Amino acid sequence: MPDAHRRIVIDRSPDAVFAFFADPNNDLRWRPIVKRIAAAGPVRVGSVVHQVVTGPGGRGGFPADYEVTAYEPPSRFAFRVIKGPVRPVGEYRFAPAGSGTEVSFSITAELGLVTKLFLGRQVQNSMDLDVAALDKAKALIEST
């Protein structure tokens, strides 16, 4: 089962950090796999965010809409992908850390045998890219 986890400290308040990660419009700025993204209205529990992500090897694009499953400012934001060939679930947790905020991000996907055989490595690579991109999110947040 592909999964990825990471913690990072961002030198901004939990409110500011939560607001950045909970706003889908920011994903285009820091998540390299996102090609398009849009939310229909304010983000809250039950909201569906429409996104298209790059496919294996950076080719094409696949729908990967997600539903917000937790929206608890400024401490927790979670989602589950509801469209596309892979349906991961993810969660951000935010906690005060000195004068900044510790961000814990985890994402995991259960794959069937056939999907695991054909897409397992690509799914893991995609998840690894998302957690590595936290460095770019940190730089963006801290520069404002």
Short mmCIF file of N, CA, C and O in Angstrom, two decimals, residues 6-135:
data_model
loop_
_atom_site.label_atom_id
_atom_site.label_comp_id
_atom_site.label_asym_id
_atom_site.label_seq_id
_atom_site.Cartn_x
_atom_site.Cartn_y
_atom_site.Cartn_z
N ARG A 6 5.24 13.17 6.28
CA ARG A 6 6.31 14.14 6.51
C ARG A 6 5.86 15.19 7.50
O ARG A 6 4.69 15.54 7.56
N ARG A 7 6.83 15.69 8.25
CA ARG A 7 6.61 16.82 9.16
C ARG A 7 7.58 17.91 8.78
O ARG A 7 8.72 17.66 8.42
N ILE A 8 7.09 19.15 8.92
CA ILE A 8 7.91 20.31 8.60
C ILE A 8 7.44 21.45 9.49
O ILE A 8 6.27 21.52 9.84
N VAL A 9 8.36 22.33 9.87
CA VAL A 9 7.98 23.50 10.67
C VAL A 9 8.03 24.72 9.77
O VAL A 9 9.01 24.95 9.05
N ILE A 10 6.95 25.49 9.82
CA ILE A 10 6.82 26.70 9.01
C ILE A 10 6.74 27.90 9.95
O ILE A 10 5.96 27.88 10.92
N ASP A 11 7.52 28.90 9.68
CA ASP A 11 7.61 30.07 10.56
C ASP A 11 6.46 31.04 10.33
O ASP A 11 6.66 32.19 9.91
N ARG A 12 5.27 30.57 10.60
CA ARG A 12 4.05 31.38 10.54
C ARG A 12 3.05 30.77 11.53
O ARG A 12 3.19 29.63 11.94
N SER A 13 2.01 31.52 11.84
CA SER A 13 1.02 31.07 12.81
C SER A 13 0.20 29.89 12.26
O SER A 13 0.05 29.75 11.04
N PRO A 14 -0.34 29.06 13.16
CA PRO A 14 -1.21 27.97 12.70
C PRO A 14 -2.37 28.47 11.84
O PRO A 14 -2.73 27.81 10.86
N ASP A 15 -2.96 29.62 12.17
CA ASP A 15 -4.06 30.15 11.36
C ASP A 15 -3.62 30.42 9.93
O ASP A 15 -4.32 30.06 8.98
N ALA A 16 -2.47 31.05 9.76
CA ALA A 16 -1.97 31.37 8.42
C ALA A 16 -1.60 30.12 7.64
O ALA A 16 -1.89 30.01 6.44
N VAL A 17 -0.98 29.17 8.32
CA VAL A 17 -0.55 27.93 7.65
C VAL A 17 -1.76 27.10 7.25
O VAL A 17 -1.86 26.60 6.12
N PHE A 18 -2.73 26.97 8.16
CA PHE A 18 -3.95 26.24 7.84
C PHE A 18 -4.64 26.88 6.63
O PHE A 18 -5.05 26.18 5.70
N ALA A 19 -4.78 28.18 6.64
CA ALA A 19 -5.46 28.89 5.56
C ALA A 19 -4.79 28.62 4.21
O ALA A 19 -5.48 28.43 3.20
N PHE A 20 -3.47 28.57 4.19
CA PHE A 20 -2.75 28.30 2.94
C PHE A 20 -3.07 26.91 2.42
O PHE A 20 -3.42 26.73 1.26
N PHE A 21 -2.93 25.89 3.27
CA PHE A 21 -3.13 24.52 2.82
C PHE A 21 -4.59 24.19 2.54
O PHE A 21 -4.88 23.34 1.70
N ALA A 22 -5.52 24.84 3.20
CA ALA A 22 -6.95 24.56 2.99
C ALA A 22 -7.51 25.27 1.76
O ALA A 22 -8.63 24.98 1.35
N ASP A 23 -6.75 26.16 1.16
CA ASP A 23 -7.20 26.88 -0.04
C ASP A 23 -6.69 26.15 -1.28
O ASP A 23 -5.50 26.20 -1.60
N PRO A 24 -7.57 25.47 -2.02
CA PRO A 24 -7.12 24.71 -3.19
C PRO A 24 -6.40 25.56 -4.24
O PRO A 24 -5.56 25.04 -4.97
N ASN A 25 -6.71 26.85 -4.32
CA ASN A 25 -6.04 27.70 -5.29
C ASN A 25 -4.53 27.74 -5.09
O ASN A 25 -3.78 27.98 -6.03
N ASN A 26 -4.08 27.51 -3.87
CA ASN A 26 -2.64 27.51 -3.60
C ASN A 26 -1.94 26.25 -4.11
O ASN A 26 -0.73 26.26 -4.31
N ASP A 27 -2.68 25.17 -4.33
CA ASP A 27 -2.06 23.92 -4.76
C ASP A 27 -1.27 24.07 -6.06
O ASP A 27 -0.22 23.45 -6.23
N LEU A 28 -1.77 24.87 -6.98
CA LEU A 28 -1.05 25.08 -8.24
C LEU A 28 0.32 25.72 -8.01
O LEU A 28 1.23 25.57 -8.83
N ARG A 29 0.47 26.40 -6.90
CA ARG A 29 1.72 27.11 -6.60
C ARG A 29 2.79 26.19 -6.01
O ARG A 29 3.97 26.51 -6.10
N TRP A 30 2.37 25.08 -5.38
CA TRP A 30 3.38 24.28 -4.69
C TRP A 30 3.33 22.78 -5.00
O TRP A 30 4.33 22.10 -4.79
N ARG A 31 2.23 22.25 -5.49
CA ARG A 31 2.14 20.81 -5.79
C ARG A 31 2.43 20.58 -7.26
O ARG A 31 1.61 20.88 -8.11
N PRO A 32 3.57 20.00 -7.60
CA PRO A 32 3.97 19.88 -9.00
C PRO A 32 3.09 18.96 -9.83
O PRO A 32 3.07 19.08 -11.06
N ILE A 33 2.34 18.06 -9.22
CA ILE A 33 1.52 17.13 -10.01
C ILE A 33 0.17 17.73 -10.40
O ILE A 33 -0.53 17.17 -11.23
N VAL A 34 -0.21 18.87 -9.81
CA VAL A 34 -1.53 19.45 -10.09
C VAL A 34 -1.47 20.29 -11.36
O VAL A 34 -0.68 21.21 -11.49
N LYS A 35 -2.36 19.93 -12.31
CA LYS A 35 -2.45 20.68 -13.57
C LYS A 35 -3.58 21.70 -13.52
O LYS A 35 -3.46 22.79 -14.05
N ARG A 36 -4.71 21.33 -12.91
CA ARG A 36 -5.86 22.22 -12.76
C ARG A 36 -6.55 21.89 -11.45
O ARG A 36 -6.57 20.73 -11.02
N ILE A 37 -7.16 22.92 -10.84
CA ILE A 37 -7.88 22.70 -9.58
C ILE A 37 -8.90 23.82 -9.39
O ILE A 37 -8.64 24.96 -9.76
N ALA A 38 -10.06 23.46 -8.86
CA ALA A 38 -11.10 24.45 -8.61
C ALA A 38 -12.10 23.89 -7.60
O ALA A 38 -12.46 22.72 -7.65
N ALA A 39 -12.51 24.75 -6.69
CA ALA A 39 -13.55 24.39 -5.73
C ALA A 39 -14.81 25.17 -6.09
O ALA A 39 -14.73 26.32 -6.50
N ALA A 40 -15.94 24.51 -5.92
CA ALA A 40 -17.22 25.19 -6.18
C ALA A 40 -17.71 25.76 -4.86
O ALA A 40 -18.38 25.09 -4.09
N GLY A 41 -17.32 27.00 -4.57
CA GLY A 41 -17.73 27.63 -3.33
C GLY A 41 -16.71 27.48 -2.23
O GLY A 41 -15.63 26.93 -2.43
N PRO A 42 -17.06 27.95 -1.03
CA PRO A 42 -16.14 27.88 0.11
C PRO A 42 -15.83 26.42 0.49
O PRO A 42 -16.70 25.56 0.39
N VAL A 43 -14.61 26.21 0.90
CA VAL A 43 -14.19 24.86 1.30
C VAL A 43 -14.65 24.60 2.73
O VAL A 43 -14.46 25.42 3.62
N ARG A 44 -15.28 23.44 2.91
CA ARG A 44 -15.74 22.98 4.22
C ARG A 44 -15.95 21.48 4.13
O ARG A 44 -15.82 20.90 3.05
N VAL A 45 -16.29 20.83 5.22
CA VAL A 45 -16.54 19.39 5.20
C VAL A 45 -17.64 19.11 4.18
O VAL A 45 -18.67 19.78 4.15
N GLY A 46 -17.38 18.14 3.32
CA GLY A 46 -18.32 17.77 2.28
C GLY A 46 -18.08 18.45 0.95
O GLY A 46 -18.61 18.02 -0.08
N SER A 47 -17.27 19.51 0.92
CA SER A 47 -16.94 20.18 -0.34
C SER A 47 -16.20 19.22 -1.26
O SER A 47 -15.39 18.41 -0.80
N VAL A 48 -16.46 19.35 -2.55
CA VAL A 48 -15.72 18.58 -3.55
C VAL A 48 -14.84 19.56 -4.31
O VAL A 48 -15.30 20.60 -4.78
N VAL A 49 -13.57 19.21 -4.40
CA VAL A 49 -12.59 20.02 -5.13
C VAL A 49 -12.22 19.24 -6.39
O VAL A 49 -11.83 18.08 -6.32
N HIS A 50 -12.41 19.88 -7.53
CA HIS A 50 -12.11 19.25 -8.81
C HIS A 50 -10.65 19.52 -9.15
O HIS A 50 -10.22 20.67 -9.17
N GLN A 51 -9.91 18.45 -9.41
CA GLN A 51 -8.52 18.63 -9.79
C GLN A 51 -8.14 17.64 -10.88
O GLN A 51 -8.72 16.56 -11.00
N VAL A 52 -7.15 18.02 -11.66
CA VAL A 52 -6.54 17.16 -12.66
C VAL A 52 -5.07 17.09 -12.32
O VAL A 52 -4.42 18.13 -12.08
N VAL A 53 -4.54 15.87 -12.24
CA VAL A 53 -3.14 15.67 -11.88
C VAL A 53 -2.41 14.96 -13.01
O VAL A 53 -3.03 14.27 -13.84
N THR A 54 -1.10 15.14 -13.07
CA THR A 54 -0.31 14.49 -14.11
C THR A 54 -0.34 12.98 -13.91
O THR A 54 -0.42 12.49 -12.79
N GLY A 55 -0.25 12.28 -15.03
CA GLY A 55 -0.24 10.83 -14.99
C GLY A 55 1.16 10.29 -14.83
O GLY A 55 2.12 11.05 -14.63
N PRO A 56 1.30 8.98 -14.92
CA PRO A 56 2.62 8.34 -14.79
C PRO A 56 3.63 8.94 -15.75
O PRO A 56 3.31 9.21 -16.92
N GLY A 57 4.80 9.20 -15.26
CA GLY A 57 5.86 9.77 -16.08
C GLY A 57 5.61 11.21 -16.49
O GLY A 57 6.24 11.71 -17.40
N GLY A 58 4.65 11.87 -15.80
CA GLY A 58 4.34 13.26 -16.10
C GLY A 58 3.50 13.46 -17.34
O GLY A 58 3.33 14.57 -17.82
N ARG A 59 2.95 12.37 -17.87
CA ARG A 59 2.16 12.45 -19.10
C ARG A 59 0.69 12.73 -18.80
O ARG A 59 0.15 12.32 -17.79
N GLY A 60 0.05 13.40 -19.74
CA GLY A 60 -1.40 13.58 -19.71
C GLY A 60 -1.91 14.17 -18.42
O GLY A 60 -1.22 14.90 -17.73
N GLY A 61 -3.14 13.84 -18.12
CA GLY A 61 -3.76 14.31 -16.90
C GLY A 61 -4.93 13.42 -16.54
O GLY A 61 -5.61 12.89 -17.42
N PHE A 62 -5.13 13.20 -15.26
CA PHE A 62 -6.21 12.36 -14.77
C PHE A 62 -7.06 13.14 -13.79
O PHE A 62 -6.54 13.87 -12.95
N PRO A 63 -8.37 12.98 -13.85
CA PRO A 63 -9.21 13.60 -12.83
C PRO A 63 -8.92 12.94 -11.49
O PRO A 63 -8.72 11.73 -11.42
N ALA A 64 -8.84 13.74 -10.47
CA ALA A 64 -8.57 13.24 -9.11
C ALA A 64 -9.33 14.11 -8.11
O ALA A 64 -8.75 14.64 -7.16
N ASP A 65 -10.63 14.28 -8.36
CA ASP A 65 -11.44 15.10 -7.47
C ASP A 65 -11.38 14.56 -6.05
O ASP A 65 -11.31 13.34 -5.85
N TYR A 66 -11.41 15.48 -5.07
CA TYR A 66 -11.43 15.01 -3.69
C TYR A 66 -12.53 15.68 -2.89
O TYR A 66 -12.99 16.77 -3.21
N GLU A 67 -12.94 14.98 -1.85
CA GLU A 67 -13.94 15.48 -0.93
C GLU A 67 -13.25 15.84 0.38
O GLU A 67 -12.42 15.07 0.88
N VAL A 68 -13.58 16.99 0.92
CA VAL A 68 -13.02 17.41 2.20
C VAL A 68 -13.74 16.61 3.30
O VAL A 68 -14.97 16.64 3.39
N THR A 69 -12.97 15.89 4.11
CA THR A 69 -13.55 15.05 5.17
C THR A 69 -13.34 15.63 6.56
O THR A 69 -14.00 15.20 7.51
N ALA A 70 -12.44 16.58 6.69
CA ALA A 70 -12.24 17.29 7.97
C ALA A 70 -11.79 18.70 7.65
O ALA A 70 -10.91 18.91 6.81
N TYR A 71 -12.40 19.66 8.33
CA TYR A 71 -12.05 21.07 8.17
C TYR A 71 -12.18 21.68 9.55
O TYR A 71 -13.27 22.07 9.97
N GLU A 72 -11.06 21.69 10.29
CA GLU A 72 -11.04 22.11 11.68
C GLU A 72 -9.96 23.16 11.90
O GLU A 72 -8.88 22.86 12.41
N PRO A 73 -10.22 24.41 11.48
CA PRO A 73 -9.21 25.46 11.63
C PRO A 73 -8.86 25.67 13.10
O PRO A 73 -9.75 25.65 13.93
N PRO A 74 -7.62 25.88 13.43
CA PRO A 74 -6.43 25.83 12.58
C PRO A 74 -5.65 24.53 12.77
O PRO A 74 -4.44 24.52 12.61
N SER A 75 -6.33 23.43 13.11
CA SER A 75 -5.57 22.23 13.49
C SER A 75 -5.61 21.05 12.53
O SER A 75 -4.69 20.23 12.55
N ARG A 76 -6.64 20.92 11.69
CA ARG A 76 -6.74 19.70 10.88
C ARG A 76 -7.52 19.95 9.59
O ARG A 76 -8.56 20.61 9.59
N PHE A 77 -6.98 19.38 8.49
CA PHE A 77 -7.63 19.40 7.19
C PHE A 77 -7.40 18.03 6.57
O PHE A 77 -6.27 17.56 6.48
N ALA A 78 -8.49 17.34 6.16
CA ALA A 78 -8.35 16.00 5.59
C ALA A 78 -9.24 15.85 4.37
O ALA A 78 -10.20 16.60 4.18
N PHE A 79 -8.90 14.87 3.55
CA PHE A 79 -9.61 14.66 2.29
C PHE A 79 -9.54 13.20 1.87
O PHE A 79 -8.72 12.44 2.37
N ARG A 80 -10.42 12.86 0.93
CA ARG A 80 -10.36 11.55 0.28
C ARG A 80 -10.65 11.77 -1.20
O ARG A 80 -11.57 12.51 -1.56
N VAL A 81 -9.84 11.17 -2.05
CA VAL A 81 -10.04 11.29 -3.49
C VAL A 81 -11.22 10.42 -3.88
O VAL A 81 -11.33 9.27 -3.46
N ILE A 82 -12.12 11.00 -4.68
CA ILE A 82 -13.36 10.30 -5.03
C ILE A 82 -13.49 10.05 -6.53
O ILE A 82 -14.47 9.47 -6.97
N LYS A 83 -12.50 10.47 -7.31
CA LYS A 83 -12.55 10.28 -8.75
C LYS A 83 -11.15 9.98 -9.25
O LYS A 83 -10.19 10.59 -8.82
N GLY A 84 -11.06 9.03 -10.17
CA GLY A 84 -9.77 8.69 -10.74
C GLY A 84 -9.42 7.24 -10.47
O GLY A 84 -10.10 6.55 -9.72
N PRO A 85 -8.33 6.79 -11.08
CA PRO A 85 -7.95 5.39 -10.95
C PRO A 85 -7.43 5.00 -9.57
O PRO A 85 -7.43 3.83 -9.21
N VAL A 86 -6.99 5.99 -8.79
CA VAL A 86 -6.47 5.74 -7.44
C VAL A 86 -7.22 6.66 -6.48
O VAL A 86 -7.48 7.81 -6.80
N ARG A 87 -7.55 6.16 -5.29
CA ARG A 87 -8.38 6.91 -4.35
C ARG A 87 -7.68 7.08 -2.99
O ARG A 87 -8.09 6.50 -1.99
N PRO A 88 -6.62 7.85 -2.94
CA PRO A 88 -5.93 8.04 -1.66
C PRO A 88 -6.73 8.88 -0.67
O PRO A 88 -7.67 9.58 -1.04
N VAL A 89 -6.34 8.77 0.58
CA VAL A 89 -6.86 9.64 1.64
C VAL A 89 -5.66 10.36 2.23
O VAL A 89 -4.56 9.82 2.30
N GLY A 90 -5.88 11.60 2.63
CA GLY A 90 -4.78 12.39 3.17
C GLY A 90 -5.24 13.26 4.31
O GLY A 90 -6.42 13.54 4.48
N GLU A 91 -4.25 13.69 5.09
CA GLU A 91 -4.55 14.53 6.25
C GLU A 91 -3.38 15.45 6.55
O GLU A 91 -2.22 15.03 6.52
N TYR A 92 -3.72 16.70 6.82
CA TYR A 92 -2.77 17.68 7.33
C TYR A 92 -3.15 17.95 8.78
O TYR A 92 -4.32 18.16 9.09
N ARG A 93 -2.15 17.98 9.65
CA ARG A 93 -2.36 18.40 11.03
C ARG A 93 -1.42 19.56 11.30
O ARG A 93 -0.27 19.57 10.83
N PHE A 94 -1.91 20.53 12.05
CA PHE A 94 -1.16 21.75 12.32
C PHE A 94 -1.09 21.95 13.82
O PHE A 94 -2.12 21.88 14.50
N ALA A 95 0.12 22.19 14.35
CA ALA A 95 0.28 22.39 15.78
C ALA A 95 1.32 23.49 16.02
O ALA A 95 2.31 23.59 15.28
N PRO A 96 1.09 24.31 17.05
CA PRO A 96 2.09 25.34 17.37
C PRO A 96 3.45 24.69 17.63
O PRO A 96 3.54 23.62 18.24
N ALA A 97 4.51 25.34 17.15
CA ALA A 97 5.88 24.87 17.35
C ALA A 97 6.75 26.11 17.53
O ALA A 97 7.17 26.72 16.55
N GLY A 98 6.98 26.50 18.79
CA GLY A 98 7.71 27.73 19.04
C GLY A 98 6.94 28.90 18.48
O GLY A 98 5.75 29.06 18.72
N SER A 99 7.60 29.69 17.62
CA SER A 99 6.92 30.83 17.01
C SER A 99 6.28 30.45 15.67
O SER A 99 5.73 31.31 14.98
N GLY A 100 6.33 29.18 15.31
CA GLY A 100 5.79 28.74 14.02
C GLY A 100 4.75 27.64 14.18
O GLY A 100 4.09 27.52 15.21
N THR A 101 4.64 26.82 13.14
CA THR A 101 3.65 25.76 13.08
C THR A 101 4.28 24.49 12.54
O THR A 101 4.94 24.52 11.49
N GLU A 102 4.08 23.39 13.26
CA GLU A 102 4.49 22.09 12.73
C GLU A 102 3.36 21.56 11.86
O GLU A 102 2.21 21.49 12.30
N VAL A 103 3.69 21.21 10.62
CA VAL A 103 2.73 20.63 9.69
C VAL A 103 3.08 19.15 9.55
O VAL A 103 4.21 18.80 9.23
N SER A 104 2.10 18.30 9.82
CA SER A 104 2.25 16.86 9.59
C SER A 104 1.32 16.49 8.45
O SER A 104 0.12 16.76 8.52
N PHE A 105 1.88 15.91 7.41
CA PHE A 105 1.09 15.52 6.25
C PHE A 105 1.25 14.03 6.03
O PHE A 105 2.37 13.51 6.04
N SER A 106 0.14 13.34 5.85
CA SER A 106 0.18 11.92 5.53
C SER A 106 -0.81 11.63 4.42
O SER A 106 -1.88 12.26 4.34
N ILE A 107 -0.44 10.69 3.55
CA ILE A 107 -1.31 10.28 2.47
C ILE A 107 -1.09 8.79 2.22
O ILE A 107 0.04 8.30 2.32
N THR A 108 -2.18 8.09 1.97
CA THR A 108 -2.10 6.64 1.76
C THR A 108 -3.18 6.21 0.78
O THR A 108 -4.20 6.87 0.65
N ALA A 109 -2.92 5.10 0.10
CA ALA A 109 -3.90 4.57 -0.86
C ALA A 109 -3.88 3.05 -0.81
O ALA A 109 -2.81 2.44 -0.87
N GLU A 110 -5.06 2.49 -0.70
CA GLU A 110 -5.18 1.04 -0.82
C GLU A 110 -5.38 0.73 -2.29
O GLU A 110 -6.24 1.32 -2.94
N LEU A 111 -4.57 -0.19 -2.80
CA LEU A 111 -4.66 -0.55 -4.21
C LEU A 111 -5.04 -2.01 -4.35
O LEU A 111 -4.54 -2.86 -3.60
N GLY A 112 -5.89 -2.31 -5.32
CA GLY A 112 -6.19 -3.69 -5.66
C GLY A 112 -4.96 -4.32 -6.30
O GLY A 112 -4.02 -3.63 -6.70
N LEU A 113 -4.97 -5.61 -6.42
CA LEU A 113 -3.81 -6.34 -6.94
C LEU A 113 -3.39 -5.86 -8.32
O LEU A 113 -2.22 -5.57 -8.57
N VAL A 114 -4.33 -5.74 -9.24
CA VAL A 114 -3.99 -5.33 -10.61
C VAL A 114 -3.46 -3.89 -10.62
O VAL A 114 -2.44 -3.60 -11.24
N THR A 115 -4.15 -3.00 -9.89
CA THR A 115 -3.70 -1.60 -9.84
C THR A 115 -2.32 -1.53 -9.21
O THR A 115 -1.45 -0.78 -9.68
N LYS A 116 -2.11 -2.30 -8.16
CA LYS A 116 -0.80 -2.31 -7.49
C LYS A 116 0.30 -2.76 -8.45
O LYS A 116 1.38 -2.16 -8.50
N LEU A 117 0.02 -3.79 -9.22
CA LEU A 117 1.03 -4.30 -10.17
C LEU A 117 1.37 -3.27 -11.24
O LEU A 117 2.54 -3.12 -11.60
N PHE A 118 0.35 -2.58 -11.76
CA PHE A 118 0.59 -1.68 -12.88
C PHE A 118 0.88 -0.24 -12.48
O PHE A 118 1.55 0.48 -13.21
N LEU A 119 0.35 0.20 -11.34
CA LEU A 119 0.49 1.61 -10.96
C LEU A 119 1.15 1.85 -9.61
O LEU A 119 1.37 2.99 -9.23
N GLY A 120 1.45 0.80 -8.88
CA GLY A 120 1.97 0.95 -7.52
C GLY A 120 3.16 1.88 -7.41
O GLY A 120 3.18 2.79 -6.58
N ARG A 121 4.16 1.69 -8.24
CA ARG A 121 5.37 2.53 -8.17
C ARG A 121 5.05 3.97 -8.54
O ARG A 121 5.51 4.91 -7.88
N GLN A 122 4.23 4.19 -9.57
CA GLN A 122 3.88 5.55 -9.98
C GLN A 122 3.08 6.26 -8.89
O GLN A 122 3.27 7.46 -8.66
N VAL A 123 2.18 5.53 -8.23
CA VAL A 123 1.39 6.13 -7.15
C VAL A 123 2.32 6.53 -6.01
O VAL A 123 2.22 7.64 -5.46
N GLN A 124 3.26 5.66 -5.65
CA GLN A 124 4.20 5.98 -4.58
C GLN A 124 5.05 7.20 -4.97
O GLN A 124 5.26 8.10 -4.15
N ASN A 125 5.51 7.24 -6.22
CA ASN A 125 6.30 8.39 -6.67
C ASN A 125 5.51 9.68 -6.58
O ASN A 125 6.04 10.72 -6.18
N SER A 126 4.24 9.64 -6.96
CA SER A 126 3.38 10.81 -6.89
C SER A 126 3.22 11.29 -5.44
O SER A 126 3.30 12.48 -5.15
N MET A 127 3.01 10.35 -4.53
CA MET A 127 2.88 10.71 -3.11
C MET A 127 4.18 11.28 -2.58
O MET A 127 4.17 12.25 -1.82
N ASP A 128 5.30 10.69 -2.98
CA ASP A 128 6.60 11.20 -2.55
C ASP A 128 6.83 12.63 -3.05
O ASP A 128 7.39 13.47 -2.33
N LEU A 129 6.38 12.93 -4.27
CA LEU A 129 6.49 14.29 -4.80
C LEU A 129 5.67 15.28 -3.97
O LEU A 129 6.12 16.39 -3.70
N ASP A 130 4.46 14.86 -3.59
CA ASP A 130 3.61 15.75 -2.79
C ASP A 130 4.23 16.07 -1.43
O ASP A 130 4.23 17.22 -1.01
N VAL A 131 4.79 15.07 -0.75
CA VAL A 131 5.38 15.37 0.56
C VAL A 131 6.68 16.15 0.41
O VAL A 131 6.97 17.02 1.22
N ALA A 132 7.44 15.89 -0.63
CA ALA A 132 8.67 16.66 -0.86
C ALA A 132 8.35 18.12 -1.18
O ALA A 132 9.12 19.02 -0.84
N ALA A 133 7.21 18.35 -1.81
CA ALA A 133 6.82 19.71 -2.19
C ALA A 133 6.48 20.58 -0.99
O ALA A 133 6.31 21.80 -1.14
N LEU A 134 6.39 20.01 0.19
CA LEU A 134 6.15 20.82 1.38
C LEU A 134 7.22 21.90 1.55
O LEU A 134 6.95 22.96 2.09
N ASP A 135 8.43 21.62 1.06
CA ASP A 135 9.49 22.63 1.12
C ASP A 135 9.11 23.87 0.33
O ASP A 135 9.35 25.00 0.75
#
